[in-house]
Coordinates of C-alpha atoms and ligand atoms in Angstrom, one line a residue:
M1 CA 1.1 59.2 26.8
S2 CA 1.8 62.4 25.0
V3 CA 4.8 64.7 25.0
F4 CA 4.4 68.3 23.9
D5 CA 8.0 69.1 23.0
E6 CA 7.4 71.8 20.4
H7 CA 4.7 73.5 22.5
A8 CA 6.9 73.4 25.5
L9 CA 9.9 74.9 23.7
E10 CA 7.7 77.7 22.3
R11 CA 6.3 78.5 25.7
A12 CA 9.8 78.5 27.2
S13 CA 11.0 81.0 24.6
E14 CA 8.0 83.2 25.3
I15 CA 8.9 83.2 29.0
D16 CA 12.6 83.9 28.2
A17 CA 11.5 86.8 26.1
Q18 CA 9.3 88.1 28.9
R19 CA 12.2 87.9 31.3
A20 CA 14.5 89.6 28.8
R21 CA 12.0 92.5 28.5
G22 CA 12.0 92.8 32.3
E23 CA 8.3 91.9 32.5
P24 CA 6.9 90.5 35.7
L25 CA 7.0 86.7 35.8
G26 CA 4.4 84.4 37.4
P27 CA 5.3 82.2 40.5
L28 CA 5.7 79.2 38.2
A29 CA 7.5 80.8 35.3
G30 CA 9.2 78.2 33.2
V31 CA 8.3 75.3 35.5
P32 CA 7.6 72.1 33.5
I33 CA 4.4 70.3 34.6
A34 CA 2.7 67.1 33.5
V35 CA -1.1 66.7 33.5
K36 CA -3.1 63.6 34.0
D37 CA -4.8 62.8 30.8
N38 CA -8.4 63.1 32.2
I39 CA -7.8 66.8 32.6
C40 CA -8.5 68.9 29.6
F41 CA -5.8 70.9 27.9
D42 CA -6.3 72.8 24.6
H43 CA -3.2 71.2 23.1
G44 CA -3.0 67.6 22.0
Q45 CA -5.5 65.0 22.9
T46 CA -7.4 64.3 26.1
T47 CA -7.9 60.5 26.1
C48 CA -8.7 59.4 29.7
A49 CA -6.7 56.3 28.6
S50 CA -9.9 55.1 26.9
R51 CA -10.5 53.9 23.4
A52 CA -13.8 55.8 23.7
L53 CA -12.0 59.1 23.5
E54 CA -9.6 58.2 20.7
G55 CA -8.9 61.3 18.7
Y56 CA -10.7 63.7 21.1
R57 CA -9.2 67.1 21.3
S58 CA -10.5 69.5 24.0
P59 CA -11.2 73.0 22.8
F60 CA -10.4 74.4 26.2
A61 CA -8.1 73.9 29.2
A62 CA -9.3 73.0 32.6
T63 CA -9.4 76.0 35.0
A64 CA -6.8 74.4 37.2
V65 CA -4.4 74.0 34.3
R66 CA -5.2 77.4 32.9
R67 CA -4.3 79.0 36.3
L68 CA -1.0 77.1 36.4
T69 CA -0.1 78.1 32.8
D70 CA -1.2 81.7 33.5
A71 CA 1.4 81.6 36.4
G72 CA 4.0 80.6 33.9
A73 CA 4.0 76.8 34.2
I74 CA 4.6 74.8 30.9
V75 CA 2.6 71.7 30.2
V76 CA 5.2 69.3 28.8
G77 CA 2.9 66.3 28.5
K78 CA -0.2 64.3 29.5
T79 CA 0.2 61.3 31.8
N80 CA -1.1 57.8 31.8
L81 CA -4.0 56.7 34.1
D82 CA -6.5 53.9 34.7
E83 CA -9.3 54.5 32.2
F84 CA -11.4 57.4 33.3
G85 CA -9.6 57.2 36.7
M86 CA -11.0 53.8 37.6
G87 CA -8.3 51.7 39.2
S88 CA -5.5 51.6 41.7
S89 CA -2.6 50.4 39.5
C90 CA -2.5 52.3 36.2
E91 CA -3.0 49.0 34.5
H92 CA -6.5 49.7 33.2
S93 CA -5.2 51.9 30.4
V94 CA -5.7 51.4 26.6
F95 CA -2.0 52.4 26.3
G96 CA -0.8 49.7 28.6
P97 CA 0.5 50.0 32.2
T98 CA 2.9 52.6 33.6
R99 CA 5.8 51.1 35.5
N100 CA 7.0 52.2 38.9
P101 CA 10.4 54.0 38.8
W102 CA 11.5 52.2 41.9
D103 CA 11.1 48.8 40.3
H104 CA 10.0 48.4 36.8
S105 CA 8.2 45.1 37.5
R106 CA 5.8 46.9 39.8
V107 CA 2.8 49.2 39.4
P108 CA 3.1 52.9 40.2
G109 CA -0.4 52.9 41.8
G110 CA -3.4 54.5 40.3
S111 CA -5.2 56.0 38.9
S112 CA -2.8 59.0 38.6
G113 CA 0.1 56.5 38.2
G114 CA 1.6 58.3 35.2
S115 CA 1.8 61.6 37.1
A116 CA 3.3 60.0 40.2
A117 CA 5.8 58.0 38.2
A118 CA 6.8 61.2 36.2
V119 CA 7.6 63.1 39.4
A120 CA 9.4 60.1 41.0
A121 CA 11.5 59.6 37.9
G122 CA 12.5 63.2 37.9
M123 CA 10.8 64.1 34.6
V124 CA 8.8 67.0 36.1
P125 CA 8.8 68.7 39.5
I126 CA 5.0 68.9 39.7
A127 CA 2.3 66.9 38.0
L128 CA -1.5 67.1 38.3
G129 CA -3.6 64.2 39.3
S130 CA -7.2 63.7 40.1
D131 CA -8.5 62.0 43.2
T132 CA -11.9 60.4 43.5
G133 CA -11.1 57.8 46.2
G134 CA -7.3 58.0 46.5
S135 CA -5.9 58.4 43.0
I136 CA -3.5 61.2 44.0
R137 CA -2.5 59.8 47.4
Q138 CA -2.1 56.1 46.6
P139 CA 0.2 56.5 43.6
A140 CA 2.2 59.3 45.3
A141 CA 2.7 56.9 48.2
L142 CA 3.7 54.0 46.0
C143 CA 6.2 56.2 44.1
G144 CA 7.7 57.8 47.2
V145 CA 6.5 61.4 46.4
V146 CA 4.0 63.8 47.9
G147 CA 0.4 64.0 46.8
V148 CA -2.4 66.3 48.1
K149 CA -6.1 65.9 47.7
P150 CA -7.7 69.2 48.5
T151 CA -11.0 69.8 50.3
Y152 CA -13.9 69.1 48.0
G153 CA -14.6 72.4 46.3
R154 CA -11.1 73.9 46.8
V155 CA -10.0 73.4 43.2
S156 CA -12.4 73.8 40.2
R157 CA -13.4 70.6 38.5
Y158 CA -14.1 72.5 35.2
G159 CA -12.3 70.6 32.6
L160 CA -11.7 67.5 34.7
V161 CA -13.5 64.6 32.9
A162 CA -16.1 63.5 35.4
Y163 CA -15.9 60.1 37.1
A164 CA -17.8 60.6 40.3
S165 CA -18.7 64.3 40.6
S166 CA -19.4 64.4 44.3
L167 CA -15.9 63.0 45.0
D168 CA -13.6 64.2 42.2
Q169 CA -10.9 66.7 42.9
I170 CA -7.8 67.8 41.0
G171 CA -4.6 68.1 43.1
P172 CA -0.8 68.2 42.8
I173 CA 1.8 65.5 43.0
A174 CA 5.3 66.8 43.6
G175 CA 8.6 65.9 45.2
S176 CA 8.0 68.2 48.2
V177 CA 5.1 69.5 50.3
E178 CA 6.3 73.0 49.4
D179 CA 5.8 72.4 45.7
C180 CA 2.4 71.0 46.3
A181 CA 1.5 74.1 48.4
L182 CA 2.8 76.4 45.6
A183 CA 0.7 74.6 42.9
L184 CA -2.4 74.7 45.2
S185 CA -2.0 78.3 46.0
V186 CA -2.2 79.0 42.2
M187 CA -5.0 76.5 41.3
Q188 CA -7.4 77.1 44.3
G189 CA -10.4 79.2 44.4
V190 CA -13.9 79.7 43.2
D191 CA -14.6 79.3 39.5
P192 CA -17.9 80.5 37.9
R193 CA -17.7 77.4 35.6
D194 CA -17.9 75.0 38.5
A195 CA -20.9 75.4 40.8
T196 CA -19.3 73.1 43.4
S197 CA -16.2 75.3 43.7
A198 CA -16.2 77.3 46.9
D199 CA -15.5 80.9 47.6
R200 CA -13.4 80.9 50.8
P201 CA -10.7 83.4 50.5
A202 CA -10.1 83.4 54.3
D203 CA -9.0 79.7 54.1
A204 CA -6.6 80.4 51.2
I205 CA -3.4 78.3 50.8
E206 CA -0.3 80.4 50.8
P207 CA 3.0 79.2 49.4
I208 CA 5.3 77.9 52.2
A209 CA 8.3 80.1 52.9
D210 CA 11.7 78.4 53.1
D211 CA 12.5 77.4 56.6
H212 CA 15.9 76.0 57.3
R213 CA 15.5 75.4 61.0
A214 CA 15.3 71.8 62.1
P215 CA 11.5 71.1 62.2
D216 CA 9.7 69.8 65.2
L217 CA 6.1 68.8 65.9
K218 CA 5.6 70.3 69.3
G219 CA 1.9 71.0 69.9
V220 CA 0.7 68.8 67.0
V221 CA -1.9 66.1 67.9
F222 CA -2.3 63.1 65.6
G223 CA -5.1 60.6 65.9
V224 CA -4.2 57.1 64.7
P225 CA -7.3 54.9 64.2
S226 CA -7.1 51.2 65.0
L227 CA -7.8 50.7 61.3
A228 CA -4.2 51.7 60.7
F229 CA -3.0 48.4 62.2
G230 CA -5.6 46.2 60.3
A231 CA -5.1 42.7 59.2
H232 CA -4.9 43.8 55.6
N233 CA -1.4 45.4 56.2
D234 CA 1.8 44.1 54.8
P235 CA 3.8 43.4 58.0
E236 CA 7.0 45.2 56.7
A237 CA 5.0 48.2 55.6
E238 CA 3.3 48.3 59.0
G239 CA 6.7 48.3 60.6
V240 CA 7.7 51.4 58.6
F241 CA 4.5 53.1 59.7
A242 CA 5.0 52.2 63.4
R243 CA 8.6 53.4 63.3
A244 CA 7.4 56.7 61.6
I245 CA 5.0 57.2 64.5
E246 CA 7.8 56.8 67.1
T247 CA 9.9 59.3 65.2
L248 CA 7.0 61.8 65.1
R249 CA 6.5 61.3 68.9
A250 CA 10.2 61.9 69.5
A251 CA 9.9 65.2 67.6
G252 CA 7.2 66.4 70.0
A253 CA 4.0 65.2 68.4
E254 CA 1.2 63.8 70.6
V255 CA -0.1 60.6 69.0
R256 CA -3.4 59.4 70.3
E257 CA -5.3 56.2 69.5
I258 CA -8.7 57.1 68.1
E259 CA -11.7 55.2 66.6
L260 CA -13.3 55.7 63.3
P261 CA -16.1 53.3 64.0
H262 CA -17.5 53.2 60.5
A263 CA -14.2 53.1 58.6
D264 CA -14.8 49.4 57.8
H265 CA -17.7 50.3 55.6
A266 CA -15.8 53.0 53.6
V267 CA -14.6 50.8 50.7
A268 CA -18.1 49.3 50.1
A269 CA -19.8 52.7 50.4
Y270 CA -17.3 54.3 48.1
Y271 CA -17.6 51.7 45.4
V272 CA -21.4 51.9 45.4
I273 CA -21.5 55.7 45.3
A274 CA -18.6 56.2 42.8
S275 CA -20.0 53.5 40.5
A276 CA -23.5 55.0 40.7
E277 CA -22.2 58.4 39.7
A278 CA -19.9 57.0 37.0
S279 CA -22.8 55.1 35.4
S280 CA -24.5 58.4 35.0
N281 CA -21.5 60.5 34.0
L282 CA -20.3 58.0 31.4
A283 CA -23.7 58.0 29.6
R284 CA -22.4 60.9 27.6
Y285 CA -20.0 58.7 25.5
D286 CA -22.6 57.9 22.9
G287 CA -20.5 58.1 19.7
V288 CA -22.1 61.4 18.9
R289 CA -20.8 64.0 21.3
Y290 CA -17.2 63.0 22.0
G291 CA -14.4 60.8 20.6
R292 CA -14.8 57.6 18.8
R293 CA -17.8 56.1 17.0
A294 CA -17.8 52.4 16.0
E295 CA -17.8 51.7 12.3
L296 CA -21.1 50.4 11.2
P297 CA -23.0 49.4 8.1
K298 CA -25.3 52.1 6.7
S299 CA -28.3 50.0 7.8
A300 CA -27.4 50.2 11.5
T301 CA -29.9 51.7 13.9
L302 CA -29.2 54.4 16.4
E303 CA -29.5 51.8 19.2
E304 CA -26.9 49.6 17.4
M305 CA -24.6 52.6 17.0
Y306 CA -24.7 53.3 20.8
T307 CA -24.2 49.7 21.7
R308 CA -21.3 49.0 19.4
T309 CA -19.6 52.3 20.2
R310 CA -19.8 51.7 23.9
T311 CA -18.9 48.0 23.7
E312 CA -15.8 48.8 21.7
G313 CA -14.9 52.0 23.5
F314 CA -14.9 51.0 27.2
G315 CA -12.5 48.6 28.9
A316 CA -13.6 45.8 31.2
E317 CA -13.2 47.8 34.5
V318 CA -15.2 50.7 33.2
K319 CA -18.0 48.3 32.0
R320 CA -17.9 46.7 35.5
R321 CA -18.4 50.1 37.2
I322 CA -21.2 51.1 34.8
M323 CA -23.1 47.8 35.4
L324 CA -22.6 48.0 39.2
G325 CA -23.6 51.6 39.2
T326 CA -26.7 51.1 37.1
H327 CA -27.6 48.1 39.3
V328 CA -27.4 50.0 42.6
L329 CA -29.5 52.8 41.2
T330 CA -32.3 50.5 39.9
S331 CA -35.6 51.0 41.6
G332 CA -35.9 48.2 44.1
Y333 CA -32.1 48.2 44.8
Y334 CA -31.7 51.9 45.3
D335 CA -32.8 51.9 48.9
A336 CA -30.9 48.7 49.8
Y337 CA -27.5 49.8 48.2
Y338 CA -27.3 53.4 47.2
L339 CA -29.2 55.0 50.1
T340 CA -27.4 52.7 52.5
A341 CA -24.1 53.8 51.1
L342 CA -25.1 57.5 51.4
R343 CA -25.9 56.8 55.1
A344 CA -22.5 55.2 55.6
R345 CA -20.9 58.2 54.0
R346 CA -22.6 60.5 56.5
R347 CA -21.4 58.3 59.4
I348 CA -17.9 58.3 58.1
A349 CA -17.8 62.1 57.8
E350 CA -19.2 62.3 61.4
D351 CA -16.4 60.0 62.7
Y352 CA -13.7 62.3 61.3
A353 CA -15.6 65.4 62.6
S354 CA -15.5 63.8 66.1
A355 CA -11.8 63.1 65.9
F356 CA -11.1 66.8 65.0
A357 CA -13.6 68.0 67.6
A358 CA -11.6 66.0 70.2
G359 CA -8.5 68.0 69.4
C360 CA -6.7 66.0 66.6
D361 CA -5.0 68.2 64.1
A362 CA -4.9 65.3 61.6
V363 CA -5.8 61.7 61.4
L364 CA -2.7 59.7 60.7
M365 CA -2.8 56.4 58.7
P366 CA -0.8 54.5 56.2
A367 CA -1.6 55.6 52.7
T368 CA -1.8 52.0 51.5
P369 CA -1.8 48.6 53.1
G370 CA 1.6 47.7 51.5
P371 CA 4.2 48.8 49.0
A372 CA 3.9 48.8 45.2
F373 CA 2.7 45.4 44.0
P374 CA 3.9 43.5 40.9
L375 CA 2.3 44.2 37.6
G376 CA -0.7 41.9 37.1
A377 CA -0.8 40.8 40.8
K378 CA -4.3 42.2 41.4
L379 CA -5.6 42.6 37.9
T380 CA -7.8 39.5 37.9
D381 CA -9.3 40.1 41.3
P382 CA -11.3 43.4 41.4
L383 CA -12.0 43.1 45.1
M384 CA -8.3 42.8 45.9
M385 CA -7.7 45.9 43.8
Y386 CA -10.5 47.8 45.6
A387 CA -9.1 46.8 49.0
E388 CA -6.0 48.8 48.1
D389 CA -8.1 51.9 48.7
V390 CA -9.0 51.1 52.3
Y391 CA -7.1 54.1 53.8
T392 CA -7.9 56.7 51.1
V393 CA -11.6 56.5 50.4
G394 CA -12.7 57.8 53.9
A395 CA -11.3 61.3 53.3
S396 CA -12.9 61.3 49.8
L397 CA -16.4 60.4 51.1
A398 CA -16.1 63.0 53.8
G399 CA -14.8 65.7 51.4
L400 CA -11.7 66.3 53.6
P401 CA -8.2 67.4 52.5
A402 CA -5.5 64.7 52.8
A403 CA -1.9 64.4 52.0
A404 CA 0.3 61.4 51.4
V405 CA 4.0 61.9 52.3
P406 CA 6.9 59.5 52.1
A407 CA 7.1 57.5 55.4
G408 CA 10.2 55.4 54.7
L409 CA 11.3 52.4 52.7
V410 CA 10.5 48.7 53.0
E411 CA 14.1 47.5 53.3
S412 CA 13.8 44.1 51.7
A413 CA 12.6 45.4 48.4
R414 CA 13.7 49.1 48.7
L415 CA 10.2 50.4 48.0
P416 CA 8.6 53.5 49.4
I417 CA 5.7 53.5 51.9
G418 CA 3.4 56.5 52.3
L419 CA 1.9 58.2 55.4
Q420 CA -1.5 59.8 55.1
L421 CA -2.6 62.9 57.0
V422 CA -6.3 63.8 56.9
A423 CA -7.3 67.2 58.1
P424 CA -10.5 69.2 58.8
A425 CA -12.3 70.7 55.7
W426 CA -10.6 73.9 54.5
G427 CA -7.7 73.2 56.8
E428 CA -5.0 72.8 54.1
A429 CA -2.8 75.6 55.4
R430 CA -2.3 73.8 58.7
L431 CA -2.2 70.4 57.0
L432 CA 0.5 71.4 54.6
D433 CA 2.5 73.0 57.4
V434 CA 2.3 69.9 59.5
A435 CA 3.0 67.7 56.5
R436 CA 6.2 69.7 55.7
R437 CA 7.4 69.3 59.2
V438 CA 6.6 65.5 59.2
V439 CA 8.7 65.1 56.0
G440 CA 11.5 67.1 57.7
V441 CA 11.4 65.0 60.8
L442 CA 11.2 61.7 59.0
H443 CA 13.9 62.5 56.4
P444 CA 16.5 64.8 57.9
R445 CA 18.9 64.0 55.1
G446 CA 16.3 64.3 52.4
V447 CA 13.6 62.1 51.0
P448 CA 15.0 59.0 49.3
S449 CA 14.6 58.7 45.6
P450 CA 14.6 55.8 43.1
Q451 CA 17.5 57.4 41.2
A452 CA 19.8 56.9 44.2
A453 CA 19.1 53.2 44.0
T454 CA 20.6 52.8 40.6
Ligands
LIG501 N1 -9.1 53.3 43.1 C1 -10.3 54.1 43.2 C2 -11.2 53.7 42.1 O1 -10.9 52.9 41.3 C3 -10.0 55.5 43.2 C4 -9.7 56.1 41.9 C5 -9.7 57.6 41.9 O2 -9.5 58.2 42.9 N2 -9.9 58.1 40.7 O3 -12.3 54.2 42.0

């Protein structure tokens, strides 16, 4: 979407000069990163892939980005997304779709599809995404890379353009669990500018030290819900998941069947809650405060200005969410839809809590029902698109940390499938250690990449 070549070269020479002077360098000195374009940076535009923000330049950088650049990272560009983060395919963008590096006729997933594709294509080692209901994990899975959604409150949301504030989190997408841990160790922590960021130094994420011993999973307990073998799965993808479980077992993991009794309601509850919050958050795009205003005759009223600006500025999916969200918050429907969704959210969180209380280190599921789908395949059927999130929205509703790691390839099309690990709140240190070992066990010769295919 935008490439900051001059800025990147300038920053790189500054870091070279620091190094030459023998000054201490940050843990990410000189590491190029890409940032999803709904995360503010004080260079270039912040568009959210929306016409509504055409020309908008943020005067400040998000706390998460600032912490990475303070550690020496260099932002080389902003990446494509579904408009305001609403979508699962990166097709709802005013700039057009991003393509999957494994197969250019397929989607990279969404909404952080640009960040996942940039990492999978080898453009950057680390990219930032945002995850409201799966937008880091699902594209990471469909592009064969690692994505981590932190516990809600782990990473400051200051400077992340709000979609659904009770769900949104910034997190890393990278080629390895180690790189995700490094980025999180820098980004995490309380921020006075985000009242929902938490102060939990005792749960801090540390960078993972290199460990060249062959990994095993002795003593690790995974709970696999029956949902993981649902009718919605692509059979070949399910085969990859089933084989991965056998490999993890062979490496010493205990794999238990568990129930998440309310998991079937997660997609519905998520789309009610996320749309409700979005309808409120997106009210700020009024043609006055941010971005683009419609051109109007001098005689136009304020009402006409708002209407024209919003009609022209928002794409079809964003309008659908605003209408759905406004509807479920209308008095008369509020109890029936919004409060019911909040109750389901509570039950879903309790289901996960019981699984952890019974001794599971992580709940293990596929990250998606199938591999990357062809461009356009789900674009005209919003419910099909929403069903793509069946495995990811639960952790979001419960505020839990979750990682998507490469499980293996669907052989017929040579496309990656992701495995998702969901852990107890603030349990990222253990989650990342287990995820690192899972990747080592599943890919002893290294994680496959799209480059090897060509
Ligand atoms: N696909 C989900 C949605 O459209 C999740 C998006 C996200 O996590 N930002 O809302």
